[in-house]
């Protein structure tokens, strides 16, 4: 059973850069899965940020394109999210997740989430 | 982007009730429709994928139906542990989009 754990600063200044890492345990990041990020502003719904395959292929949400970079580190079995030029609207719980190939690719495992607050 | 619209946004129900939540896609998504349950302060949990396939460990009182643009999640007999927020999600094409959520409360 794959487990995911997010880590990163809980507070980021406006116009700064948000940087999160997700460590994958119980499975290889080089397996046939997409690795994704989803966020949830306080009291609101879920927003898909983007996904990355172990080859480095990415799909990003167009609403955030230009500000997002995702990467994979196979040696550490982890993947990362960088979101630049953040504003208060980027305050959210950020989840990393795995999408397994069960019916197309379905998000079937989630990290516990980490709250990132954008504030000066 | 494919827009996903859930209804209702919230509902009140009692233990033992049959509950149905609907989800409509702005274009055909074939059968690439998934349902998640989220309890307060927790990560979402996959309940159903591919419209009607129950994720391992999910009770059989949960079921899914529909095709193309119109889908539904049904809880046949609501239990106390089912009070939560439910989201539909399309995995037909990126960006994968979620419905706005349906809060099921007492």
Coordinates of N, CA, C and O in Angstrom, one line a residue, chain A residues 1-98:
Chain A
X1 N 0.8 -1.2 0.0 CA 0.0 0.0 0.0 C 0.9 1.2 0.0 O 1.6 1.5 0.9
X2 N 0.8 2.0 -1.1 CA 1.6 3.2 -1.2 C 1.1 4.3 -0.2 O -0.1 4.5 0.1
X3 N 2.1 4.9 0.5 CA 1.8 6.0 1.4 C 2.5 7.3 0.9 O 3.6 7.2 0.3
X4 N 1.8 8.4 1.1 CA 2.4 9.7 0.7 C 2.4 10.7 1.8 O 1.5 10.7 2.6
X5 N 3.5 11.5 1.9 CA 3.7 12.4 3.0 C 4.2 13.7 2.4 O 5.3 13.8 1.9
X6 N 3.4 14.8 2.6 CA 3.8 16.1 2.1 C 4.7 16.8 3.2 O 4.5 16.6 4.4
X7 N 5.6 17.7 2.7 CA 6.4 18.5 3.6 C 6.7 19.8 2.9 O 6.8 19.9 1.7
X8 N 6.9 20.8 3.7 CA 7.2 22.1 3.2 C 6.8 23.2 4.2 O 6.1 23.0 5.2
X9 N 7.2 24.5 3.9 CA 6.9 25.6 4.8 C 5.4 25.8 4.9 O 4.6 25.7 3.9
X10 N 4.9 26.1 6.1 CA 3.5 26.4 6.3 C 3.1 27.8 6.0 O 1.9 28.1 6.0
X11 N 4.1 28.7 5.9 CA 3.8 30.1 5.7 C 4.7 30.6 4.6 O 5.9 30.4 4.6
X12 N 4.1 31.3 3.6 CA 4.8 31.9 2.5 C 4.4 33.3 2.3 O 3.2 33.6 2.5
X13 N 5.3 34.2 2.0 CA 5.0 35.6 1.9 C 4.4 35.9 0.5 O 4.7 35.2 -0.5
X14 N 3.5 36.8 0.4 CA 2.9 37.2 -0.9 C 4.0 37.6 -1.9 O 5.0 38.2 -1.5
X15 N 3.8 37.2 -3.1 CA 4.8 37.3 -4.2 C 5.9 36.3 -4.1 O 6.8 36.2 -5.0
X16 N 6.0 35.5 -3.1 CA 7.0 34.5 -2.9 C 6.7 33.2 -3.6 O 5.8 33.2 -4.4
X17 N 7.5 32.2 -3.3 CA 7.4 30.9 -4.0 C 7.1 29.8 -3.0 O 7.7 29.7 -1.9
X18 N 6.0 29.1 -3.3 CA 5.6 27.9 -2.5 C 6.3 26.7 -3.0 O 6.3 26.4 -4.2
X19 N 6.9 25.9 -2.1 CA 7.7 24.7 -2.5 C 7.3 23.6 -1.6 O 7.5 23.7 -0.3
X20 N 6.8 22.5 -2.2 CA 6.3 21.3 -1.4 C 7.0 20.1 -2.0 O 7.2 20.0 -3.2
X21 N 7.2 19.1 -1.1 CA 7.7 17.8 -1.5 C 6.8 16.7 -1.0 O 6.2 16.9 0.1
X22 N 6.7 15.7 -1.8 CA 5.9 14.5 -1.4 C 6.7 13.3 -1.5 O 7.2 12.9 -2.5
X23 N 6.9 12.7 -0.3 CA 7.7 11.4 -0.3 C 6.8 10.2 -0.4 O 5.8 10.1 0.3
X24 N 7.2 9.3 -1.3 CA 6.4 8.1 -1.6 C 7.0 6.9 -0.9 O 8.3 6.7 -1.0
X25 N 6.3 6.2 -0.1 CA 6.8 5.0 0.5 C 5.9 3.8 0.2 O 4.7 4.0 -0.1
X26 N 6.4 2.6 0.3 CA 5.6 1.4 0.0 C 5.4 1.1 -1.4 O 4.6 0.3 -1.8
X27 N 6.2 1.8 -2.3 CA 6.1 1.6 -3.7 C 7.1 2.5 -4.4 O 7.6 3.5 -3.8
X28 N 7.3 2.2 -5.7 CA 8.3 3.0 -6.5 C 7.6 4.1 -7.2 O 6.6 3.9 -7.9
X29 N 8.3 5.3 -7.2 CA 7.8 6.4 -8.0 C 7.9 6.1 -9.5 O 7.3 6.8 -10.3
X30 N 8.7 5.1 -9.9 CA 8.9 4.8 -11.3 C 7.8 3.7 -11.8 O 7.9 3.3 -12.9
X31 N 6.9 3.4 -10.9 CA 5.8 2.5 -11.3 C 4.8 3.2 -12.2 O 4.9 4.5 -12.4
X32 N 3.8 2.5 -12.8 CA 2.9 3.0 -13.7 C 1.8 3.8 -13.0 O 0.6 3.4 -12.9
X33 N 2.1 5.0 -12.5 CA 1.2 5.9 -11.8 C 1.5 7.3 -12.2 O 2.7 7.6 -12.6
X34 N 0.5 8.2 -12.2 CA 0.8 9.6 -12.2 C 0.7 10.1 -10.8 O 0.0 9.6 -10.0
X35 N 1.6 11.1 -10.6 CA 1.7 11.7 -9.2 C 1.2 13.1 -9.3 O 1.7 13.9 -10.1
X36 N 0.3 13.4 -8.4 CA -0.4 14.7 -8.6 C -0.5 15.5 -7.3 O -0.2 15.1 -6.2
X37 N -0.9 16.8 -7.5 CA -1.2 17.7 -6.5 C -2.6 18.3 -6.6 O -3.0 18.6 -7.7
X38 N -3.3 18.3 -5.5 CA -4.6 18.9 -5.4 C -4.7 19.8 -4.2 O -4.1 19.5 -3.2
X39 N -5.4 20.9 -4.3 CA -5.4 21.8 -3.2 C -6.9 22.1 -2.8 O -7.8 21.9 -3.6
X40 N -7.1 22.6 -1.6 CA -8.4 22.9 -1.1 C -8.3 24.1 -0.2 O -7.8 24.1 1.0
X41 N -8.8 25.3 -0.7 CA -8.8 26.5 0.2 C -9.7 26.2 1.4 O -10.7 25.4 1.3
X42 N -9.5 26.9 2.5 CA -10.3 26.7 3.7 C -11.8 26.8 3.4 O -12.2 27.8 2.9
X43 N -12.5 25.8 3.8 CA -14.0 25.8 3.6 C -14.5 25.7 2.2 O -15.7 25.8 2.0
X44 N -13.6 25.4 1.3 CA -14.0 25.3 -0.1 C -13.7 23.9 -0.7 O -13.4 23.0 0.0
X45 N -13.9 23.8 -2.0 CA -13.8 22.5 -2.7 C -12.4 22.2 -3.2 O -11.5 22.9 -2.9
X46 N -12.3 21.1 -3.9 CA -11.0 20.6 -4.4 C -10.7 21.2 -5.7 O -11.5 21.2 -6.6
X47 N -9.4 21.5 -5.9 CA -8.9 22.0 -7.2 C -7.7 21.2 -7.6 O -6.7 21.1 -6.8
X48 N -7.7 20.6 -8.7 CA -6.6 19.8 -9.3 C -5.6 20.8 -9.8 O -5.9 21.7 -10.6
X49 N -4.3 20.6 -9.3 CA -3.2 21.5 -9.7 C -2.5 21.0 -10.9 O -2.2 21.7 -11.9
X50 N -2.1 19.7 -10.9 CA -1.4 19.1 -12.0 C -0.9 17.7 -11.6 O -1.1 17.2 -10.5
X51 N -0.2 17.1 -12.5 CA 0.4 15.8 -12.3 C 1.6 15.6 -13.1 O 1.9 16.3 -14.1
X52 N 2.4 14.6 -12.7 CA 3.7 14.3 -13.3 C 3.9 12.8 -13.4 O 3.5 12.0 -12.4
X53 N 4.4 12.3 -14.5 CA 4.8 10.9 -14.6 C 6.3 10.7 -14.3 O 7.0 11.7 -14.4
X54 N 6.7 9.5 -14.0 CA 8.1 9.4 -13.6 C 9.1 9.7 -14.7 O 10.3 10.1 -14.5
X55 N 8.6 9.8 -16.0 CA 9.4 10.2 -17.1 C 9.7 11.7 -17.2 O 10.5 12.1 -17.9
X56 N 8.9 12.4 -16.3 CA 9.0 13.9 -16.3 C 7.8 14.5 -17.1 O 7.7 15.7 -17.1
X57 N 7.0 13.7 -17.8 CA 5.9 14.3 -18.5 C 4.9 14.9 -17.5 O 4.6 14.3 -16.5
X58 N 4.4 16.1 -17.8 CA 3.5 16.8 -16.9 C 2.2 17.2 -17.6 O 2.2 17.4 -18.8
X59 N 1.2 17.4 -16.8 CA 0.0 18.0 -17.2 C -0.3 19.0 -16.1 O -0.4 18.7 -14.9
X60 N -0.6 20.3 -16.4 CA -0.8 21.3 -15.5 C -2.2 21.9 -15.7 O -2.7 21.9 -16.8
X61 N -2.8 22.4 -14.6 CA -4.1 23.2 -14.7 C -3.8 24.5 -15.4 O -3.0 25.3 -15.0
X62 N -4.5 24.7 -16.5 CA -4.3 26.0 -17.3 C -4.5 27.2 -16.4 O -3.8 28.2 -16.7
X63 N -5.3 27.1 -15.4 CA -5.5 28.3 -14.5 C -4.3 28.7 -13.7 O -4.2 29.8 -13.3
X64 N -3.3 27.8 -13.6 CA -2.1 28.0 -12.9 C -0.9 28.0 -13.7 O 0.2 28.2 -13.2
X65 N -1.1 27.7 -15.0 CA 0.1 27.5 -15.9 C 0.9 28.8 -15.9 O 0.3 29.9 -15.9
X66 N 2.2 28.7 -16.0 CA 3.1 29.8 -15.9 C 3.6 30.0 -14.5 O 4.7 30.7 -14.4
X67 N 2.9 29.5 -13.5 CA 3.4 29.6 -12.2 C 3.8 28.3 -11.6 O 4.4 28.3 -10.5
X68 N 3.5 27.2 -12.2 CA 3.7 25.8 -11.7 C 5.0 25.2 -12.3 O 5.2 25.2 -13.5
X69 N 5.7 24.5 -11.4 CA 6.7 23.5 -11.9 C 6.6 22.3 -11.1 O 6.6 22.4 -9.8
X70 N 6.5 21.1 -11.7 CA 6.6 19.9 -11.0 C 7.8 19.1 -11.4 O 8.2 19.2 -12.6
X71 N 8.4 18.3 -10.5 CA 9.5 17.5 -10.8 C 9.5 16.2 -10.0 O 8.8 16.1 -9.0
X72 N 10.3 15.3 -10.5 CA 10.4 14.0 -9.8 C 11.9 13.7 -9.5 O 12.7 14.0 -10.3
X73 N 12.1 13.2 -8.3 CA 13.4 12.8 -7.9 C 13.4 11.3 -7.6 O 13.0 10.8 -6.6
X74 N 13.8 10.5 -8.6 CA 13.7 9.0 -8.5 C 14.6 8.5 -7.4 O 14.3 7.5 -6.7
X75 N 15.8 9.1 -7.2 CA 16.8 8.7 -6.2 C 16.2 8.8 -4.8 O 16.6 8.0 -3.9
X76 N 15.3 9.7 -4.6 CA 14.7 9.9 -3.3 C 13.3 9.4 -3.2 O 12.6 9.6 -2.2
X77 N 12.8 8.9 -4.3 CA 11.4 8.4 -4.4 C 10.4 9.5 -4.0 O 9.5 9.3 -3.1
X78 N 10.5 10.7 -4.5 CA 9.7 11.8 -4.2 C 9.4 12.7 -5.4 O 10.1 12.6 -6.4
X79 N 8.4 13.5 -5.3 CA 8.1 14.5 -6.3 C 7.8 15.8 -5.6 O 7.5 15.9 -4.4
X80 N 7.9 16.9 -6.4 CA 7.8 18.2 -5.8 C 6.9 19.1 -6.6 O 6.7 18.9 -7.8
X81 N 6.4 20.2 -5.9 CA 5.6 21.2 -6.5 C 6.3 22.6 -6.2 O 6.6 22.8 -5.0
X82 N 6.4 23.4 -7.2 CA 6.8 24.8 -7.0 C 5.7 25.7 -7.6 O 5.4 25.5 -8.8
X83 N 5.2 26.6 -6.8 CA 4.2 27.6 -7.3 C 4.8 29.0 -7.0 O 5.0 29.3 -5.8
X84 N 4.9 29.7 -8.0 CA 5.6 31.1 -7.9 C 4.5 32.2 -7.8 O 3.3 32.0 -8.1
X85 N 5.0 33.3 -7.4 CA 4.2 34.6 -7.4 C 2.9 34.3 -6.6 O 1.8 34.6 -7.1
X86 N 2.9 33.8 -5.5 CA 1.7 33.4 -4.7 C 1.0 34.7 -4.1 O 1.7 35.7 -3.9
X87 N -0.3 34.5 -4.0 CA -1.1 35.5 -3.3 C -2.0 34.8 -2.3 O -1.9 33.6 -2.1
X88 N -2.8 35.6 -1.6 CA -3.6 35.0 -0.5 C -4.6 34.0 -1.1 O -5.0 33.1 -0.4
X89 N -4.9 34.1 -2.4 CA -5.8 33.1 -3.0 C -5.1 31.7 -3.1 O -5.8 30.7 -3.4
X90 N -3.8 31.6 -2.9 CA -3.2 30.3 -3.0 C -3.1 29.7 -1.6 O -2.6 28.5 -1.4
X91 N -3.7 30.3 -0.6 CA -3.8 29.7 0.8 C -4.7 28.5 0.7 O -5.9 28.6 0.2
X92 N -4.2 27.4 1.1 CA -5.0 26.1 1.0 C -4.3 25.0 1.7 O -3.1 25.1 2.0
X93 N -5.0 23.9 1.9 CA -4.4 22.6 2.2 C -4.0 22.0 0.9 O -4.8 21.9 -0.1
X94 N -2.7 21.6 0.8 CA -2.2 21.0 -0.4 C -2.0 19.5 -0.2 O -1.4 19.1 0.8
X95 N -2.6 18.7 -1.1 CA -2.5 17.3 -1.0 C -1.7 16.8 -2.1 O -1.8 17.2 -3.3
X96 N -0.8 15.8 -1.9 CA -0.2 15.0 -2.9 C -0.9 13.7 -3.1 O -1.5 13.3 -2.1
X97 N -0.9 13.2 -4.2 CA -1.8 12.0 -4.5 C -1.2 11.1 -5.6 O -0.3 11.6 -6.4
X98 N -1.6 9.9 -5.6 CA -1.2 8.9 -6.6 C -2.5 8.6 -7.5 O -3.5 8.3 -7.0

